[in-house]
């Protein structure tokens, strides 16, 4: 079982690189942002709650996010492992993931940090907003998301270093070079 956490600020390329990792290693992809956007599109109660939080650039409460993730894991059939995209975003979520995987006799194999400077993140997200129409890709919400990332999510780098799983990747440059670095990092942890 290969369980990969793809990690980085909004706009760091997690979704793009996840697609390539899924193809190479045959993993299931769980993107918590996509799960929440699916709930919003379906107009569920969860979607309504999530939309208000996402539009402000804040994080969905840990308890809710952890239960959403647990149910996604329970629904996997014949899985070779999972790429976790957008989860964990807090230390409480990382601890919960460790427990959930341990209950299945598994662990995170590697945490891949995509490092991209803030001015580049802002550029990418504004461009993405124009193309995709994602409501949270506007300048005000992006700034808030970057603050939330710095305060609540980036401490996970230390957490995963202490757990022996952290792999640093320079997320600026050619997509092929970034992917090659990711593959080398994953293979070194297998
Ligand atoms: P993403 O598509 O990963 O950028 O997620 C979009 C938004 O969904 C985030 O800005 C959060 O509001 C919410 N979200 C996604 N994943 C999580 C998570 N693991 N914990 C809390 N909120 C999340």
PDB file of C-alpha atoms and ligand atoms in Angstrom:
ATOM      1  CA  UNK A   1       0.000   0.000   0.000  1.00  0.00           C
ATOM      2  CA  UNK A   2       1.311   3.359  -1.024  1.00  0.00           C
ATOM      3  CA  UNK A   3      -0.224   6.315   0.794  1.00  0.00           C
ATOM      4  CA  UNK A   4       0.978   9.710  -0.363  1.00  0.00           C
ATOM      5  CA  UNK A   5       0.125  13.089   1.126  1.00  0.00           C
ATOM      6  CA  UNK A   6       0.536  15.810  -1.494  1.00  0.00           C
ATOM      7  CA  UNK A   7       1.074  19.031   0.383  1.00  0.00           C
ATOM      8  CA  UNK A   8       1.491  22.715  -0.386  1.00  0.00           C
ATOM      9  CA  UNK A   9      -0.190  26.101  -0.439  1.00  0.00           C
ATOM     10  CA  UNK A  10      -3.227  26.764  -2.635  1.00  0.00           C
ATOM     11  CA  UNK A  11      -1.932  26.997  -6.215  1.00  0.00           C
ATOM     12  CA  UNK A  12       1.226  24.965  -5.557  1.00  0.00           C
ATOM     13  CA  UNK A  13       0.257  22.331  -8.166  1.00  0.00           C
ATOM     14  CA  UNK A  14      -1.161  19.582  -5.925  1.00  0.00           C
ATOM     15  CA  UNK A  15      -4.027  18.740  -8.290  1.00  0.00           C
ATOM     16  CA  UNK A  16      -1.863  18.737 -11.420  1.00  0.00           C
ATOM     17  CA  UNK A  17       0.850  16.539  -9.931  1.00  0.00           C
ATOM     18  CA  UNK A  18      -1.714  14.265  -8.216  1.00  0.00           C
ATOM     19  CA  UNK A  19      -3.123  13.310 -11.614  1.00  0.00           C
ATOM     20  CA  UNK A  20       0.336  12.204 -12.763  1.00  0.00           C
ATOM     21  CA  UNK A  21       1.033  10.312  -9.529  1.00  0.00           C
ATOM     22  CA  UNK A  22      -2.320   8.501  -9.824  1.00  0.00           C
ATOM     23  CA  UNK A  23      -1.459   7.435 -13.365  1.00  0.00           C
ATOM     24  CA  UNK A  24       2.042   6.206 -12.513  1.00  0.00           C
ATOM     25  CA  UNK A  25       1.281   4.350  -9.275  1.00  0.00           C
ATOM     26  CA  UNK A  26      -2.391   3.358  -9.789  1.00  0.00           C
ATOM     27  CA  UNK A  27      -3.595   5.072  -6.640  1.00  0.00           C
ATOM     28  CA  UNK A  28      -7.021   6.284  -5.597  1.00  0.00           C
ATOM     29  CA  UNK A  29      -7.188  10.078  -5.409  1.00  0.00           C
ATOM     30  CA  UNK A  30      -9.026  11.745  -2.535  1.00  0.00           C
ATOM     31  CA  UNK A  31      -9.185  15.530  -2.961  1.00  0.00           C
ATOM     32  CA  UNK A  32     -11.127  16.986  -0.050  1.00  0.00           C
ATOM     33  CA  UNK A  33     -11.643  20.248  -1.979  1.00  0.00           C
ATOM     34  CA  UNK A  34     -13.240  18.264  -4.851  1.00  0.00           C
ATOM     35  CA  UNK A  35     -15.400  16.329  -2.371  1.00  0.00           C
ATOM     36  CA  UNK A  36     -16.658  19.603  -0.880  1.00  0.00           C
ATOM     37  CA  UNK A  37     -17.256  21.193  -4.299  1.00  0.00           C
ATOM     38  CA  UNK A  38     -19.246  18.065  -5.250  1.00  0.00           C
ATOM     39  CA  UNK A  39     -21.431  18.515  -2.164  1.00  0.00           C
ATOM     40  CA  UNK A  40     -21.937  22.203  -3.034  1.00  0.00           C
ATOM     41  CA  UNK A  41     -22.890  21.333  -6.630  1.00  0.00           C
ATOM     42  CA  UNK A  42     -25.357  18.698  -5.348  1.00  0.00           C
ATOM     43  CA  UNK A  43     -26.926  21.256  -3.005  1.00  0.00           C
ATOM     44  CA  UNK A  44     -26.619  19.047   0.107  1.00  0.00           C
ATOM     45  CA  UNK A  45     -26.756  20.382   3.686  1.00  0.00           C
ATOM     46  CA  UNK A  46     -23.027  19.691   3.983  1.00  0.00           C
ATOM     47  CA  UNK A  47     -22.490  21.638   0.752  1.00  0.00           C
ATOM     48  CA  UNK A  48     -24.396  24.633   2.080  1.00  0.00           C
ATOM     49  CA  UNK A  49     -22.353  24.691   5.289  1.00  0.00           C
ATOM     50  CA  UNK A  50     -19.108  24.196   3.355  1.00  0.00           C
ATOM     51  CA  UNK A  51     -19.798  26.934   0.833  1.00  0.00           C
ATOM     52  CA  UNK A  52     -20.047  29.662   3.454  1.00  0.00           C
ATOM     53  CA  UNK A  53     -16.735  28.619   4.981  1.00  0.00           C
ATOM     54  CA  UNK A  54     -14.915  28.140   1.659  1.00  0.00           C
ATOM     55  CA  UNK A  55     -16.089  31.523   0.332  1.00  0.00           C
ATOM     56  CA  UNK A  56     -14.435  33.191   3.329  1.00  0.00           C
ATOM     57  CA  UNK A  57     -11.179  31.290   2.774  1.00  0.00           C
ATOM     58  CA  UNK A  58     -11.443  29.484   6.108  1.00  0.00           C
ATOM     59  CA  UNK A  59     -11.066  25.787   6.916  1.00  0.00           C
ATOM     60  CA  UNK A  60     -13.948  23.360   7.442  1.00  0.00           C
ATOM     61  CA  UNK A  61     -13.918  22.209  11.118  1.00  0.00           C
ATOM     62  CA  UNK A  62     -11.592  19.250  11.773  1.00  0.00           C
ATOM     63  CA  UNK A  63     -14.265  16.910  13.123  1.00  0.00           C
ATOM     64  CA  UNK A  64     -16.394  17.285   9.990  1.00  0.00           C
ATOM     65  CA  UNK A  65     -13.425  16.946   7.635  1.00  0.00           C
ATOM     66  CA  UNK A  66     -12.119  13.863   9.443  1.00  0.00           C
ATOM     67  CA  UNK A  67     -15.496  12.116   9.242  1.00  0.00           C
ATOM     68  CA  UNK A  68     -15.776  12.942   5.516  1.00  0.00           C
ATOM     69  CA  UNK A  69     -12.325  11.468   4.945  1.00  0.00           C
ATOM     70  CA  UNK A  70     -13.080   8.334   7.000  1.00  0.00           C
ATOM     71  CA  UNK A  71     -16.167   7.612   4.917  1.00  0.00           C
ATOM     72  CA  UNK A  72     -14.194   8.067   1.667  1.00  0.00           C
ATOM     73  CA  UNK A  73     -11.571   5.599   2.919  1.00  0.00           C
ATOM     74  CA  UNK A  74     -14.277   3.111   3.916  1.00  0.00           C
ATOM     75  CA  UNK A  75     -15.745   3.261   0.405  1.00  0.00           C
ATOM     76  CA  UNK A  76     -12.529   2.283  -1.395  1.00  0.00           C
ATOM     77  CA  UNK A  77     -12.547  -1.142  -3.055  1.00  0.00           C
ATOM     78  CA  UNK A  78      -9.372  -3.069  -4.029  1.00  0.00           C
ATOM     79  CA  UNK A  79      -7.189  -0.035  -3.439  1.00  0.00           C
ATOM     80  CA  UNK A  80      -3.421   0.006  -4.059  1.00  0.00           C
ATOM     81  CA  UNK A  81      -3.220   3.053  -1.839  1.00  0.00           C
ATOM     82  CA  UNK A  82      -4.327   6.654  -1.825  1.00  0.00           C
ATOM     83  CA  UNK A  83      -3.046  10.069  -2.722  1.00  0.00           C
ATOM     84  CA  UNK A  84      -4.418  12.530  -0.177  1.00  0.00           C
ATOM     85  CA  UNK A  85      -4.785  15.946  -1.818  1.00  0.00           C
ATOM     86  CA  UNK A  86      -5.785  18.854   0.430  1.00  0.00           C
ATOM     87  CA  UNK A  87      -5.858  16.671   3.561  1.00  0.00           C
ATOM     88  CA  UNK A  88      -4.478  16.942   6.215  1.00  0.00           C
ATOM     89  CA  UNK A  89      -4.525  20.716   6.630  1.00  0.00           C
ATOM     90  CA  UNK A  90      -4.135  20.833  10.426  1.00  0.00           C
ATOM     91  CA  UNK A  91      -2.175  18.870  13.003  1.00  0.00           C
ATOM     92  CA  UNK A  92      -5.434  17.386  14.339  1.00  0.00           C
ATOM     93  CA  UNK A  93      -6.189  16.074  10.835  1.00  0.00           C
ATOM     94  CA  UNK A  94      -2.678  14.600  10.479  1.00  0.00           C
ATOM     95  CA  UNK A  95      -3.056  12.822  13.814  1.00  0.00           C
ATOM     96  CA  UNK A  96      -6.482  11.494  12.808  1.00  0.00           C
ATOM     97  CA  UNK A  97      -5.115  10.266   9.462  1.00  0.00           C
ATOM     98  CA  UNK A  98      -2.325   8.426  11.239  1.00  0.00           C
ATOM     99  CA  UNK A  99      -4.880   6.652  13.450  1.00  0.00           C
ATOM    100  CA  UNK A 100      -7.231   5.856  10.542  1.00  0.00           C
ATOM    101  CA  UNK A 101      -4.406   4.309   8.527  1.00  0.00           C
ATOM    102  CA  UNK A 102      -2.994   2.445  11.553  1.00  0.00           C
ATOM    103  CA  UNK A 103      -6.439   0.873  12.070  1.00  0.00           C
ATOM    104  CA  UNK A 104      -6.025  -0.524   8.544  1.00  0.00           C
ATOM    105  CA  UNK A 105      -2.451  -1.681   9.247  1.00  0.00           C
ATOM    106  CA  UNK A 106      -1.064   1.150   7.118  1.00  0.00           C
ATOM    107  CA  UNK A 107       0.802   4.457   7.364  1.00  0.00           C
ATOM    108  CA  UNK A 108       1.608   7.466   5.200  1.00  0.00           C
ATOM    109  CA  UNK A 109       4.505   6.456   2.913  1.00  0.00           C
ATOM    110  CA  UNK A 110       5.628   9.969   1.962  1.00  0.00           C
ATOM    111  CA  UNK A 111       4.521  13.555   2.438  1.00  0.00           C
ATOM    112  CA  UNK A 112       5.422  15.538  -0.672  1.00  0.00           C
ATOM    113  CA  UNK A 113       5.752  19.278  -0.026  1.00  0.00           C
ATOM    114  CA  UNK A 114       5.481  21.421  -3.178  1.00  0.00           C
ATOM    115  CA  UNK A 115       7.206  24.702  -2.360  1.00  0.00           C
ATOM    116  CA  UNK A 116       6.183  27.736  -4.454  1.00  0.00           C
ATOM    117  CA  UNK A 117       6.814  31.429  -3.591  1.00  0.00           C
ATOM    118  CA  UNK A 118       3.756  33.501  -2.608  1.00  0.00           C
ATOM    119  CA  UNK A 119       3.801  35.956  -5.516  1.00  0.00           C
ATOM    120  CA  UNK A 120       3.744  33.036  -7.949  1.00  0.00           C
ATOM    121  CA  UNK A 121       0.849  31.416  -6.022  1.00  0.00           C
ATOM    122  CA  UNK A 122      -1.223  34.593  -6.303  1.00  0.00           C
ATOM    123  CA  UNK A 123      -0.553  34.802 -10.080  1.00  0.00           C
ATOM    124  CA  UNK A 124      -1.483  31.170 -10.654  1.00  0.00           C
ATOM    125  CA  UNK A 125      -4.682  31.345  -8.576  1.00  0.00           C
ATOM    126  CA  UNK A 126      -5.910  34.537 -10.233  1.00  0.00           C
ATOM    127  CA  UNK A 127      -5.358  32.902 -13.634  1.00  0.00           C
ATOM    128  CA  UNK A 128      -7.097  29.710 -12.484  1.00  0.00           C
ATOM    129  CA  UNK A 129     -10.041  31.790 -11.240  1.00  0.00           C
ATOM    130  CA  UNK A 130     -10.476  33.310 -14.697  1.00  0.00           C
ATOM    131  CA  UNK A 131     -10.438  29.883 -16.366  1.00  0.00           C
ATOM    132  CA  UNK A 132     -12.349  27.723 -13.882  1.00  0.00           C
ATOM    133  CA  UNK A 133     -14.630  30.297 -12.337  1.00  0.00           C
ATOM    134  CA  UNK A 134     -13.842  28.955  -8.836  1.00  0.00           C
ATOM    135  CA  UNK A 135     -15.473  31.459  -6.501  1.00  0.00           C
ATOM    136  CA  UNK A 136     -12.663  31.263  -3.927  1.00  0.00           C
ATOM    137  CA  UNK A 137     -10.009  32.183  -6.551  1.00  0.00           C
ATOM    138  CA  UNK A 138     -10.444  35.947  -6.117  1.00  0.00           C
ATOM    139  CA  UNK A 139      -7.769  38.226  -4.665  1.00  0.00           C
ATOM    140  CA  UNK A 140      -9.341  38.788  -1.251  1.00  0.00           C
ATOM    141  CA  UNK A 141     -10.129  35.112  -0.600  1.00  0.00           C
ATOM    142  CA  UNK A 142      -6.749  33.985  -1.947  1.00  0.00           C
ATOM    143  CA  UNK A 143      -4.967  36.305   0.529  1.00  0.00           C
ATOM    144  CA  UNK A 144      -7.015  34.842   3.370  1.00  0.00           C
ATOM    145  CA  UNK A 145      -6.320  31.260   2.212  1.00  0.00           C
ATOM    146  CA  UNK A 146      -2.587  31.988   2.144  1.00  0.00           C
ATOM    147  CA  UNK A 147      -2.729  33.332   5.720  1.00  0.00           C
ATOM    148  CA  UNK A 148      -4.697  30.264   6.835  1.00  0.00           C
ATOM    149  CA  UNK A 149      -2.115  28.072   5.088  1.00  0.00           C
ATOM    150  CA  UNK A 150       0.796  29.814   6.820  1.00  0.00           C
ATOM    151  CA  UNK A 151      -0.815  29.691  10.264  1.00  0.00           C
ATOM    152  CA  UNK A 152      -2.684  26.387  10.374  1.00  0.00           C
ATOM    153  CA  UNK A 153      -1.304  24.156   7.627  1.00  0.00           C
ATOM    154  CA  UNK A 154       2.402  24.881   7.224  1.00  0.00           C
ATOM    155  CA  UNK A 155       3.224  23.592  10.775  1.00  0.00           C
ATOM    156  CA  UNK A 156       2.544  20.148   9.278  1.00  0.00           C
ATOM    157  CA  UNK A 157       5.961  20.313   7.593  1.00  0.00           C
ATOM    158  CA  UNK A 158       7.621  19.944  10.997  1.00  0.00           C
ATOM    159  CA  UNK A 159       5.073  17.331  12.043  1.00  0.00           C
ATOM    160  CA  UNK A 160       5.875  15.145   9.030  1.00  0.00           C
ATOM    161  CA  UNK A 161       9.619  15.745   9.433  1.00  0.00           C
ATOM    162  CA  UNK A 162       9.309  14.357  12.949  1.00  0.00           C
ATOM    163  CA  UNK A 163       7.375  11.411  11.527  1.00  0.00           C
ATOM    164  CA  UNK A 164      10.164  10.753   8.987  1.00  0.00           C
ATOM    165  CA  UNK A 165       7.890  11.231   5.967  1.00  0.00           C
ATOM    166  CA  UNK A 166       8.586  14.767   4.740  1.00  0.00           C
ATOM    167  CA  UNK A 167      10.030  15.256   1.220  1.00  0.00           C
ATOM    168  CA  UNK A 168      10.797  18.761  -0.042  1.00  0.00           C
ATOM    169  CA  UNK A 169      10.139  19.502  -3.739  1.00  0.00           C
ATOM    170  CA  UNK A 170      10.842  22.787  -5.513  1.00  0.00           C
ATOM    171  CA  UNK A 171       7.412  23.403  -7.060  1.00  0.00           C
ATOM    172  CA  UNK A 172       8.579  26.162  -9.385  1.00  0.00           C
ATOM    173  CA  UNK A 173       9.576  25.279 -12.959  1.00  0.00           C
ATOM    174  CA  UNK A 174       8.904  22.615 -15.573  1.00  0.00           C
ATOM    175  CA  UNK A 175       6.046  20.212 -14.763  1.00  0.00           C
ATOM    176  CA  UNK A 176       8.118  17.233 -15.978  1.00  0.00           C
ATOM    177  CA  UNK A 177      11.076  18.109 -13.725  1.00  0.00           C
ATOM    178  CA  UNK A 178       8.788  18.574 -10.730  1.00  0.00           C
ATOM    179  CA  UNK A 179       7.150  15.215 -11.418  1.00  0.00           C
ATOM    180  CA  UNK A 180      10.536  13.493 -11.776  1.00  0.00           C
ATOM    181  CA  UNK A 181      11.575  14.927  -8.393  1.00  0.00           C
ATOM    182  CA  UNK A 182       8.330  13.662  -6.852  1.00  0.00           C
ATOM    183  CA  UNK A 183       8.842  10.151  -8.254  1.00  0.00           C
ATOM    184  CA  UNK A 184      12.416  10.071  -6.909  1.00  0.00           C
ATOM    185  CA  UNK A 185      11.139  11.190  -3.490  1.00  0.00           C
ATOM    186  CA  UNK A 186       8.333   8.609  -3.382  1.00  0.00           C
ATOM    187  CA  UNK A 187      10.643   5.811  -4.538  1.00  0.00           C
ATOM    188  CA  UNK A 188      13.153   6.726  -1.810  1.00  0.00           C
ATOM    189  CA  UNK A 189      10.451   6.161   0.841  1.00  0.00           C
ATOM    190  CA  UNK A 190       9.062   2.873  -0.557  1.00  0.00           C
TER     191      UNK A 190
HETATM  192  P1  LIG B   1      -8.759  23.001  -2.097  1.00  0.00           P
HETATM  193  O1  LIG B   1      -9.502  22.646  -3.331  1.00  0.00           O
HETATM  194  O2  LIG B   1      -7.968  21.871  -1.530  1.00  0.00           O
HETATM  195  O3  LIG B   1      -7.952  24.259  -2.236  1.00  0.00           O
HETATM  196  O4  LIG B   1      -9.874  23.311  -0.985  1.00  0.00           O
HETATM  197  C1  LIG B   1     -10.809  24.376  -1.145  1.00  0.00           C
HETATM  198  C2  LIG B   1     -11.386  24.765   0.200  1.00  0.00           C
HETATM  199  O5  LIG B   1     -12.061  23.648   0.780  1.00  0.00           O
HETATM  200  C3  LIG B   1     -10.350  25.188   1.255  1.00  0.00           C
HETATM  201  O6  LIG B   1      -9.999  26.560   1.125  1.00  0.00           O
HETATM  202  C4  LIG B   1     -11.114  24.900   2.546  1.00  0.00           C
HETATM  203  O7  LIG B   1     -12.078  25.891   2.805  1.00  0.00           O
HETATM  204  C5  LIG B   1     -11.876  23.623   2.193  1.00  0.00           C
HETATM  205  N1  LIG B   1     -11.083  22.410   2.535  1.00  0.00           N
HETATM  206  C6  LIG B   1     -10.572  21.499   1.665  1.00  0.00           C
HETATM  207  N2  LIG B   1      -9.895  20.531   2.318  1.00  0.00           N
HETATM  208  C7  LIG B   1      -9.964  20.847   3.637  1.00  0.00           C
HETATM  209  C8  LIG B   1      -9.441  20.260   4.821  1.00  0.00           C
HETATM  210  N3  LIG B   1      -8.686  19.153   4.780  1.00  0.00           N
HETATM  211  N4  LIG B   1      -9.714  20.876   5.995  1.00  0.00           N
HETATM  212  C9  LIG B   1     -10.461  21.984   6.055  1.00  0.00           C
HETATM  213  N5  LIG B   1     -10.966  22.606   4.986  1.00  0.00           N
HETATM  214  C10 LIG B   1     -10.735  22.047   3.768  1.00  0.00           C
END
